[in-house]
PDB file of C-alpha atoms in Angstrom:
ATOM      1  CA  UNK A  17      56.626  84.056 118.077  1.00 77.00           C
ATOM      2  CA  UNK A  18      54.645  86.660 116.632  1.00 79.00           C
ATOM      3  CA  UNK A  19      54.675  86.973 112.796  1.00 91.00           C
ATOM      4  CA  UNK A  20      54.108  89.839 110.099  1.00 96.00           C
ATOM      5  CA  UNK A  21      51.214  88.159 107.872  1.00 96.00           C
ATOM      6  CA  UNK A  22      51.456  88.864 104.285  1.00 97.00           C
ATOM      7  CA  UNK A  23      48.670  87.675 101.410  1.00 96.00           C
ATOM      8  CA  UNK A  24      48.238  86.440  98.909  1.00 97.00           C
ATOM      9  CA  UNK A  25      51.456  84.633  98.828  1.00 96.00           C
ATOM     10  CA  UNK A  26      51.429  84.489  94.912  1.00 97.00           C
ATOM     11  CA  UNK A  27      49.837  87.096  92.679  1.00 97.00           C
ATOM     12  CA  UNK A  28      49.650  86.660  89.084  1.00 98.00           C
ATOM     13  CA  UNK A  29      47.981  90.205  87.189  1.00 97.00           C
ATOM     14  CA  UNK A  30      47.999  91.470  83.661  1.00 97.00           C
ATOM     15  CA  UNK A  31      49.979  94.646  82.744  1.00 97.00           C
ATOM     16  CA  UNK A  32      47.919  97.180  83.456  1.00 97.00           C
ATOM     17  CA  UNK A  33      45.884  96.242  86.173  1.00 98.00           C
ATOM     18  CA  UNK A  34      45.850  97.425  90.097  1.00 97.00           C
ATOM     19  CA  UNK A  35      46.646  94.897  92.793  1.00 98.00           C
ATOM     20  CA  UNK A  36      46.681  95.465  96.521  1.00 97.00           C
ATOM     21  CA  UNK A  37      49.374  93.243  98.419  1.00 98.00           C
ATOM     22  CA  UNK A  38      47.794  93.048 101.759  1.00 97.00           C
ATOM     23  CA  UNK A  39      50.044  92.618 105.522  1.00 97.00           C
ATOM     24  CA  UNK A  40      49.328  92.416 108.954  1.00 96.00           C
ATOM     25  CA  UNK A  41      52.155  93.371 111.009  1.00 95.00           C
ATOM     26  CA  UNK A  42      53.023  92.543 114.723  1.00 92.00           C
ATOM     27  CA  UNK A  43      49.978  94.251 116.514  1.00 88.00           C
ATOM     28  CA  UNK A  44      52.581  96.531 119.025  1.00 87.00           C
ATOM     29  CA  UNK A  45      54.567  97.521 116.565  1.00 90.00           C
ATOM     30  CA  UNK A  46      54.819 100.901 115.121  1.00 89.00           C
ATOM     31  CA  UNK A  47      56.624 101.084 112.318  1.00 93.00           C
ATOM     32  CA  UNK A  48      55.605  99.441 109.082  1.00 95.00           C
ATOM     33  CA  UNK A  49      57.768  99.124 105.615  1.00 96.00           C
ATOM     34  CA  UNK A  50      56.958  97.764 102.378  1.00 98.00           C
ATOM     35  CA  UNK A  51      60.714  96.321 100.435  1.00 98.00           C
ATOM     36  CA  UNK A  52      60.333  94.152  96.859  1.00 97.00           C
ATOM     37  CA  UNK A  53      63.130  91.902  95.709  1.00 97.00           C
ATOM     38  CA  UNK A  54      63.460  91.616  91.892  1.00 97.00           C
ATOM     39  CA  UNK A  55      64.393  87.626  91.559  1.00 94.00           C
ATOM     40  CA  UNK A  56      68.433  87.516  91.362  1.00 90.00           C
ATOM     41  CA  UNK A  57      68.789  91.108  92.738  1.00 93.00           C
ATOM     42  CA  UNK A  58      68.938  92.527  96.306  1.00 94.00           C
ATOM     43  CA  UNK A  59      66.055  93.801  98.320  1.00 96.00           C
ATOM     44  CA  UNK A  60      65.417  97.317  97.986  1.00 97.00           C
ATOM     45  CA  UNK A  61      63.254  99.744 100.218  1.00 96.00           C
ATOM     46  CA  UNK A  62      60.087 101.257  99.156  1.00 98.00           C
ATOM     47  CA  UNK A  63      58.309 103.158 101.783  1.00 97.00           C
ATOM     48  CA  UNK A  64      57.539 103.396 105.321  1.00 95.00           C
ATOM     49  CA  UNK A  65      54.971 104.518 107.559  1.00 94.00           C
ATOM     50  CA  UNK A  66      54.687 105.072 110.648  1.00 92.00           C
ATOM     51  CA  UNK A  67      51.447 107.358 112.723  1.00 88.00           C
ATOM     52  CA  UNK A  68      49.442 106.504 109.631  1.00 89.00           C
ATOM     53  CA  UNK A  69      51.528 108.620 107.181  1.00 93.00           C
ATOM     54  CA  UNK A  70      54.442 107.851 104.888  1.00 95.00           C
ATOM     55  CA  UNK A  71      57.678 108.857 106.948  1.00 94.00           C
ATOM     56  CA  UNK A  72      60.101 107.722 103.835  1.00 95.00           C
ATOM     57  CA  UNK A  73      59.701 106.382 100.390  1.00 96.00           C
ATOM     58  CA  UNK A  74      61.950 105.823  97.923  1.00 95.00           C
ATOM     59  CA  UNK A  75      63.124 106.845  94.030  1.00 94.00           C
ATOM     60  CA  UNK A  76      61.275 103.668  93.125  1.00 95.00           C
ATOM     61  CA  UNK A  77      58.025 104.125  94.957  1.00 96.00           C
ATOM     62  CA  UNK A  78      56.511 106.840  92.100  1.00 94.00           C
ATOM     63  CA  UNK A  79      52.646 107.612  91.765  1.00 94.00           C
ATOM     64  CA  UNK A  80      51.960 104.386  90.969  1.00 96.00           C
ATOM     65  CA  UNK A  81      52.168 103.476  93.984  1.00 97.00           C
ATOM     66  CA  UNK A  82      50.342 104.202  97.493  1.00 97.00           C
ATOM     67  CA  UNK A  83      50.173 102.588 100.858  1.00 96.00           C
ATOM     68  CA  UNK A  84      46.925 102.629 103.581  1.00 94.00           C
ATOM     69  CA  UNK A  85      46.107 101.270 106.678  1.00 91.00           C
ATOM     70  CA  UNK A  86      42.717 100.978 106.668  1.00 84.00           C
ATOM     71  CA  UNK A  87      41.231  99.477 109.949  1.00 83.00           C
ATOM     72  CA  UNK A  88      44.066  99.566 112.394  1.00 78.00           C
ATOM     73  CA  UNK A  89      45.418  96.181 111.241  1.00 85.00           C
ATOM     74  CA  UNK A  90      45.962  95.859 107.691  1.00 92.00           C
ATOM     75  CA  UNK A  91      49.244  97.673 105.654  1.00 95.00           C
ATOM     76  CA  UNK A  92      48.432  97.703 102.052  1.00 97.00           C
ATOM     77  CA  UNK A  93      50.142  97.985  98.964  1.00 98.00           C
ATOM     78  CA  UNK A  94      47.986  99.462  95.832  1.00 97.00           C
ATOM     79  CA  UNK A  95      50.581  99.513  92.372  1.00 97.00           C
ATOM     80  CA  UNK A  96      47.849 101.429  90.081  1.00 95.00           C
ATOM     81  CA  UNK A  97      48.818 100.488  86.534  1.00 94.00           C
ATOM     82  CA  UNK A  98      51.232  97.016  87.002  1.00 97.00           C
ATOM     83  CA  UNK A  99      54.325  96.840  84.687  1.00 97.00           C
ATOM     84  CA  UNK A 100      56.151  94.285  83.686  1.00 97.00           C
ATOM     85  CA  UNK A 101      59.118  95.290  85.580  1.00 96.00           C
ATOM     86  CA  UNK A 102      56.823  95.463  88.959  1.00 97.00           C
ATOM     87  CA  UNK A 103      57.435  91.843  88.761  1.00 98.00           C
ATOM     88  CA  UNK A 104      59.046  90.593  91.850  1.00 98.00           C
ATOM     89  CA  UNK A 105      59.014  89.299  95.456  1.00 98.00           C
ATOM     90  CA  UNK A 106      56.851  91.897  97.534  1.00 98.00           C
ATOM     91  CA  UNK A 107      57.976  91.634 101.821  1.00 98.00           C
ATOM     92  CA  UNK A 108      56.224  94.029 104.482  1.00 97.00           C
ATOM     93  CA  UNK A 109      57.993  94.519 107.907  1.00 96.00           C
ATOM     94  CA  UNK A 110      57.660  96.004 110.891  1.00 94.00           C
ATOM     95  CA  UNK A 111      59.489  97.092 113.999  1.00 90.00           C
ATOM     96  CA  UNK A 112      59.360  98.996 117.124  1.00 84.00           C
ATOM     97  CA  UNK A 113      61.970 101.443 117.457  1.00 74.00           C
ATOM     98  CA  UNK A 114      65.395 100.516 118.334  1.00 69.00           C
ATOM     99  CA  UNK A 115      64.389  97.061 117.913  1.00 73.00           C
ATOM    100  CA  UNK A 116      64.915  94.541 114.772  1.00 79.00           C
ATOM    101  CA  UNK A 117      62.714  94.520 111.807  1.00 90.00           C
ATOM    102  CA  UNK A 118      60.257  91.278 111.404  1.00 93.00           C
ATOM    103  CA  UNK A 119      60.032  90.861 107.469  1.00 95.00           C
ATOM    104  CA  UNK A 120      56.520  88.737 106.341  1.00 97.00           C
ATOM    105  CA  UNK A 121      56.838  85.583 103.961  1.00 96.00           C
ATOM    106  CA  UNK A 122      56.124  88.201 100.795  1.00 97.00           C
ATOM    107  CA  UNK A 123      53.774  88.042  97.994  1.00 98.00           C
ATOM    108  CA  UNK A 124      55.637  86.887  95.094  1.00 97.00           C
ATOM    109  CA  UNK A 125      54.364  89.420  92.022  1.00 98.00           C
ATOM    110  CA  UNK A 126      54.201  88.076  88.386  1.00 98.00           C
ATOM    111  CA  UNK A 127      52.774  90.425  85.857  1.00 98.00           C
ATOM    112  CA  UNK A 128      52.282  89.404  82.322  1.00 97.00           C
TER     113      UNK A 128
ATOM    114  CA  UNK B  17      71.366 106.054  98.541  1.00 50.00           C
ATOM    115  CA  UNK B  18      74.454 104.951 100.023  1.00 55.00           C
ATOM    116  CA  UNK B  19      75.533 101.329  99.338  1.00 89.00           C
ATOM    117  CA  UNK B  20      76.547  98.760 100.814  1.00 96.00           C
ATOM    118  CA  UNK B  21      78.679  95.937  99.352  1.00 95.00           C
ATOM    119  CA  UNK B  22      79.373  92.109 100.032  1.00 94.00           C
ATOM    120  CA  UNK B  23      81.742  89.293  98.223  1.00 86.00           C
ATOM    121  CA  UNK B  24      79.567  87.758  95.608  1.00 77.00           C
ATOM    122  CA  UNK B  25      80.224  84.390  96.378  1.00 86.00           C
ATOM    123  CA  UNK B  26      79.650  81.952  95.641  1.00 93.00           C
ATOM    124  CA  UNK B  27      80.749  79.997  98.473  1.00 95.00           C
ATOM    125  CA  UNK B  28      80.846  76.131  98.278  1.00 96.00           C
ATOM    126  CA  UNK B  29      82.127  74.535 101.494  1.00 97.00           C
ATOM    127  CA  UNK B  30      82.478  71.143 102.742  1.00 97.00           C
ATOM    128  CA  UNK B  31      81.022  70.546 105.900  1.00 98.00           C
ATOM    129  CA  UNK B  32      82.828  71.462 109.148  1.00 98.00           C
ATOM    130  CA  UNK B  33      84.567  74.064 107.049  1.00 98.00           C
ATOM    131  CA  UNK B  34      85.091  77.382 108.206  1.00 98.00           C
ATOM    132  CA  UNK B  35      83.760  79.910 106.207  1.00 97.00           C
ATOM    133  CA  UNK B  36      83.893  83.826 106.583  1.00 96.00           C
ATOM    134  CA  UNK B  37      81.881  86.905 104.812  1.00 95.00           C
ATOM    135  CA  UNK B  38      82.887  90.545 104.302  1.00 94.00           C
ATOM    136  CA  UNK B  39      80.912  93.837 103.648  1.00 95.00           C
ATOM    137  CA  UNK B  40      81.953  97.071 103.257  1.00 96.00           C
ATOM    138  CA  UNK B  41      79.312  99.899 103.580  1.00 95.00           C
ATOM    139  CA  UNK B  42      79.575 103.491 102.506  1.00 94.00           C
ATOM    140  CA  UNK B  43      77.430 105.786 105.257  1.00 90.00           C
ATOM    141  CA  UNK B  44      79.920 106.689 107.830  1.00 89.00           C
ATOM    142  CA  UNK B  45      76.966 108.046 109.577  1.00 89.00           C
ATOM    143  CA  UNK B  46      75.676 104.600 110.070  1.00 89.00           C
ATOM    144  CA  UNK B  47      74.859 103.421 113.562  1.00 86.00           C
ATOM    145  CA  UNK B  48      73.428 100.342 113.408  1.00 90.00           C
ATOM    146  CA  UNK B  49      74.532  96.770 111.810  1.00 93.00           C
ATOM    147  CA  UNK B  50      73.246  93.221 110.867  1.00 94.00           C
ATOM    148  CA  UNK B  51      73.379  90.068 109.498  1.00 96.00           C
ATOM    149  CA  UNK B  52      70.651  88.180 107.850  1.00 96.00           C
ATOM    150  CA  UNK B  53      69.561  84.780 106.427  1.00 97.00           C
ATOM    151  CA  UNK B  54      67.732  85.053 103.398  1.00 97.00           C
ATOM    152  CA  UNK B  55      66.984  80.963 102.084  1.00 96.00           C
ATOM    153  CA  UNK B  56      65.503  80.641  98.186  1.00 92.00           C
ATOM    154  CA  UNK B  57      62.436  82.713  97.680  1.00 89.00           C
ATOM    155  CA  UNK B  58      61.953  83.476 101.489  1.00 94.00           C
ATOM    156  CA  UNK B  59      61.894  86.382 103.347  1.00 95.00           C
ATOM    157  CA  UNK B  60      65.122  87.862 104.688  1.00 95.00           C
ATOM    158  CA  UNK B  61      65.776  86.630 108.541  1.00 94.00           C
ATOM    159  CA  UNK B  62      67.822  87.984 111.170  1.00 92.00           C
ATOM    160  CA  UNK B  63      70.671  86.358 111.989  1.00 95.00           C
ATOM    161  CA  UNK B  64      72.672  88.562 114.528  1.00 93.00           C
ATOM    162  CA  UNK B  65      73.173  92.305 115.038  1.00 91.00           C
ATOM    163  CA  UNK B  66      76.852  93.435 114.857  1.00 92.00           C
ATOM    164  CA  UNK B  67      78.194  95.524 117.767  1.00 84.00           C
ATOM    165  CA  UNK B  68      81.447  97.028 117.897  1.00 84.00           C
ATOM    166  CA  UNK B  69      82.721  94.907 120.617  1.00 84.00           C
ATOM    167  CA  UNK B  70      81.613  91.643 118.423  1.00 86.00           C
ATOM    168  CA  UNK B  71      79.631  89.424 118.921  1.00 92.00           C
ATOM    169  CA  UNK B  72      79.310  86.005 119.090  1.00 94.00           C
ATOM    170  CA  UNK B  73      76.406  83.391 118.820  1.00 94.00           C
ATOM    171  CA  UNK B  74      77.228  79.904 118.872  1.00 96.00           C
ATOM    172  CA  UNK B  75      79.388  78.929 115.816  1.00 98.00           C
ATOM    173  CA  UNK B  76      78.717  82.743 114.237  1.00 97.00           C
ATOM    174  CA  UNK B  77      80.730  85.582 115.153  1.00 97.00           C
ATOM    175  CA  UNK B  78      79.729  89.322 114.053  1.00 96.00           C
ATOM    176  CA  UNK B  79      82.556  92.355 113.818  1.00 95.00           C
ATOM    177  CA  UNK B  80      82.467  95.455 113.065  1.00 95.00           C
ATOM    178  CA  UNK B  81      85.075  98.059 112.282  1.00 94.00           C
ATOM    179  CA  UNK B  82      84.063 101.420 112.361  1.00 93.00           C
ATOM    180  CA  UNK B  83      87.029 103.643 110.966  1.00 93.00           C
ATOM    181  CA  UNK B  84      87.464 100.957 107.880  1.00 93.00           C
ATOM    182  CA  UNK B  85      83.424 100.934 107.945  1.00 94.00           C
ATOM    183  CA  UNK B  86      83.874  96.899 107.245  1.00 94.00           C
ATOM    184  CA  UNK B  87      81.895  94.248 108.469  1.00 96.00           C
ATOM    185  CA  UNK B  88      82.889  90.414 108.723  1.00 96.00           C
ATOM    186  CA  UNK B  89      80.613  87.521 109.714  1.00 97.00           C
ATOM    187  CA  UNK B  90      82.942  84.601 110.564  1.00 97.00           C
ATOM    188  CA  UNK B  91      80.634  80.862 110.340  1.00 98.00           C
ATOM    189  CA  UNK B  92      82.834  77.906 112.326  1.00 98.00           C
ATOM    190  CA  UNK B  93      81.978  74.175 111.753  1.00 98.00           C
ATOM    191  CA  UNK B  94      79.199  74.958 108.719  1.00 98.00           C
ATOM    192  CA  UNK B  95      76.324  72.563 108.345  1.00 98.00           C
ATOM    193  CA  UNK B  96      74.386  71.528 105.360  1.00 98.00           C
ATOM    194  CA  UNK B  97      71.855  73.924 107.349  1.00 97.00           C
ATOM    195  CA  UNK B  98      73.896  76.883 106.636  1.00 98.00           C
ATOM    196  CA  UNK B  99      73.102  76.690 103.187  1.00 98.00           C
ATOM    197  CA  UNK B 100      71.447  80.236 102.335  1.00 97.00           C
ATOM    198  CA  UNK B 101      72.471  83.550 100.943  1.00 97.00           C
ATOM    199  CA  UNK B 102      73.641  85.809 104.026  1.00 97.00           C
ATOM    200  CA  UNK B 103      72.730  90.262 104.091  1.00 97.00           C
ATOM    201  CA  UNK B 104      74.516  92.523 105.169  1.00 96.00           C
ATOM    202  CA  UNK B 105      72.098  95.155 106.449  1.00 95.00           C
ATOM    203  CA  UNK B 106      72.821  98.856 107.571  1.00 94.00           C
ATOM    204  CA  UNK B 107      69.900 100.564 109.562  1.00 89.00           C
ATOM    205  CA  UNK B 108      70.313 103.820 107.299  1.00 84.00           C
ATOM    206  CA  UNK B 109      66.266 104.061 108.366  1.00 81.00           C
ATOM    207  CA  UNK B 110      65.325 102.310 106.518  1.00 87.00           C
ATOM    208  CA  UNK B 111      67.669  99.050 106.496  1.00 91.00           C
ATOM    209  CA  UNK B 112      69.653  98.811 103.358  1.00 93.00           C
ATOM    210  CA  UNK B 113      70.689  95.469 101.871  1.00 95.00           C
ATOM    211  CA  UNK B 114      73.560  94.490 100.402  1.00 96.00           C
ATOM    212  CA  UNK B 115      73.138  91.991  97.352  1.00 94.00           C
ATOM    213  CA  UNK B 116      74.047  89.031  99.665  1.00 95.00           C
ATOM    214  CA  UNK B 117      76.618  86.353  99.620  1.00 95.00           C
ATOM    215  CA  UNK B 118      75.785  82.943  98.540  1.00 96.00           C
ATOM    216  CA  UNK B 119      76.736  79.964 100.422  1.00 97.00           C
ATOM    217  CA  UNK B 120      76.155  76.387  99.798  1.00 97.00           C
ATOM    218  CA  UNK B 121      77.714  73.863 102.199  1.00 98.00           C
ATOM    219  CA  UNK B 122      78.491  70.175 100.913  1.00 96.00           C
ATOM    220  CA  UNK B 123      78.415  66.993 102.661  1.00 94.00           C
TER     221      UNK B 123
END
């Protein structure tokens, strides 16, 4: 079964520092979405993309953050300036349209 | 962003128990409907859609109720297996997740 590919699977940064969460979704799908999960709260939606441009984003995803897809393949993630309260599960999905969304195995976040 | 809402569990069940989850979600506009599996610090997982009709899938059955914008997910004969917290997901595009309902089934 083909699988939305998501690394690292643990990131530890200091406040302050950039990280790039990196994902590889299903290779004829169209639609890609980054969600985080804070730990004990529900996932929440970020952004998604689709014809390599951002087609929604939410309140949450500010300046700080951007998304690219480079070579064809890779979905990235870039938070700028990490906060403390970036700290949380990190999942990239994708989907074609009418069909369901296949979520990766997430980075999990940690910033100290 | 509209919401949507679940019980907030917990739910501790013996096995072979019958065990049954509600949501309520607030976009009336809302076309689309699912359940997922999410298991501890894993990625969420879908379990069925929901169709107006209902649905059924083995020992899970789906319904939803459009006018009283409510959605049930009905689990017959639980296993130990079933252990997880369960979504309740409205494709608002983008989905939108309720908090989830815990359940833990006990042998």
């Amino acid at each position: 079964e083909p699988e939305v590919t998501q690394t690292p699977s643990h990131q530890v940064t200091q406040m302050g520092q950039e990280v790039i969460l990196r994902c590889v979704p299903i290779s004829n799908h169209l639609y890609f979405y980054w969600y985080r999960q804070i730990l004990g709260q529900k996932v929440e939606f970020l952004v998604s993309f689709y014809n390599n441009e951002i087609s929604e984003k939410s309140e949450i995803f500010d300046d700080q953050f951007s998304v690219e897809r480079p070579d064809g393949s890779n979905f990235t993630l870039k938070i700028r300036s990490t906060k403390l309260e970036d700290s949380a599960m990190y999942f990239c999905a994708s989907n074609r349209l009418n069909y369901g969304y296949t979520f990766g195995s997430g980075t999990r976040l940690t910033v100290v | 962003r509209k919401e949507v809402e679940q019980d907030p569990g917990p739910f501790n069940v013996p096995e072979g128990a019958t065990v049954a989850f509600n949501c309520t979600y607030s976009n009336s506009a809302s076309q689309s409907f699912f359940w997922y599996r999410q298991d501890c610090r894993k990625e969420p997982k879908l379990l069925m859609s929901v169709y107006s009709s209902g649905n059924e899938d083995g020992r899970f059955t789906a319904q939803l109720n459009r006018a009283s914008q409510y959605i049930s997910l009905l689990i017959r004969d639980s296993k130990l297996s079933d252990s997880a917290t369960y979504l309740c997901v409205v494709d608002n595009t983008p989905l939108v997740f309720g908090k989830g309902t815990r359940l833990s089934v006990i042998a």
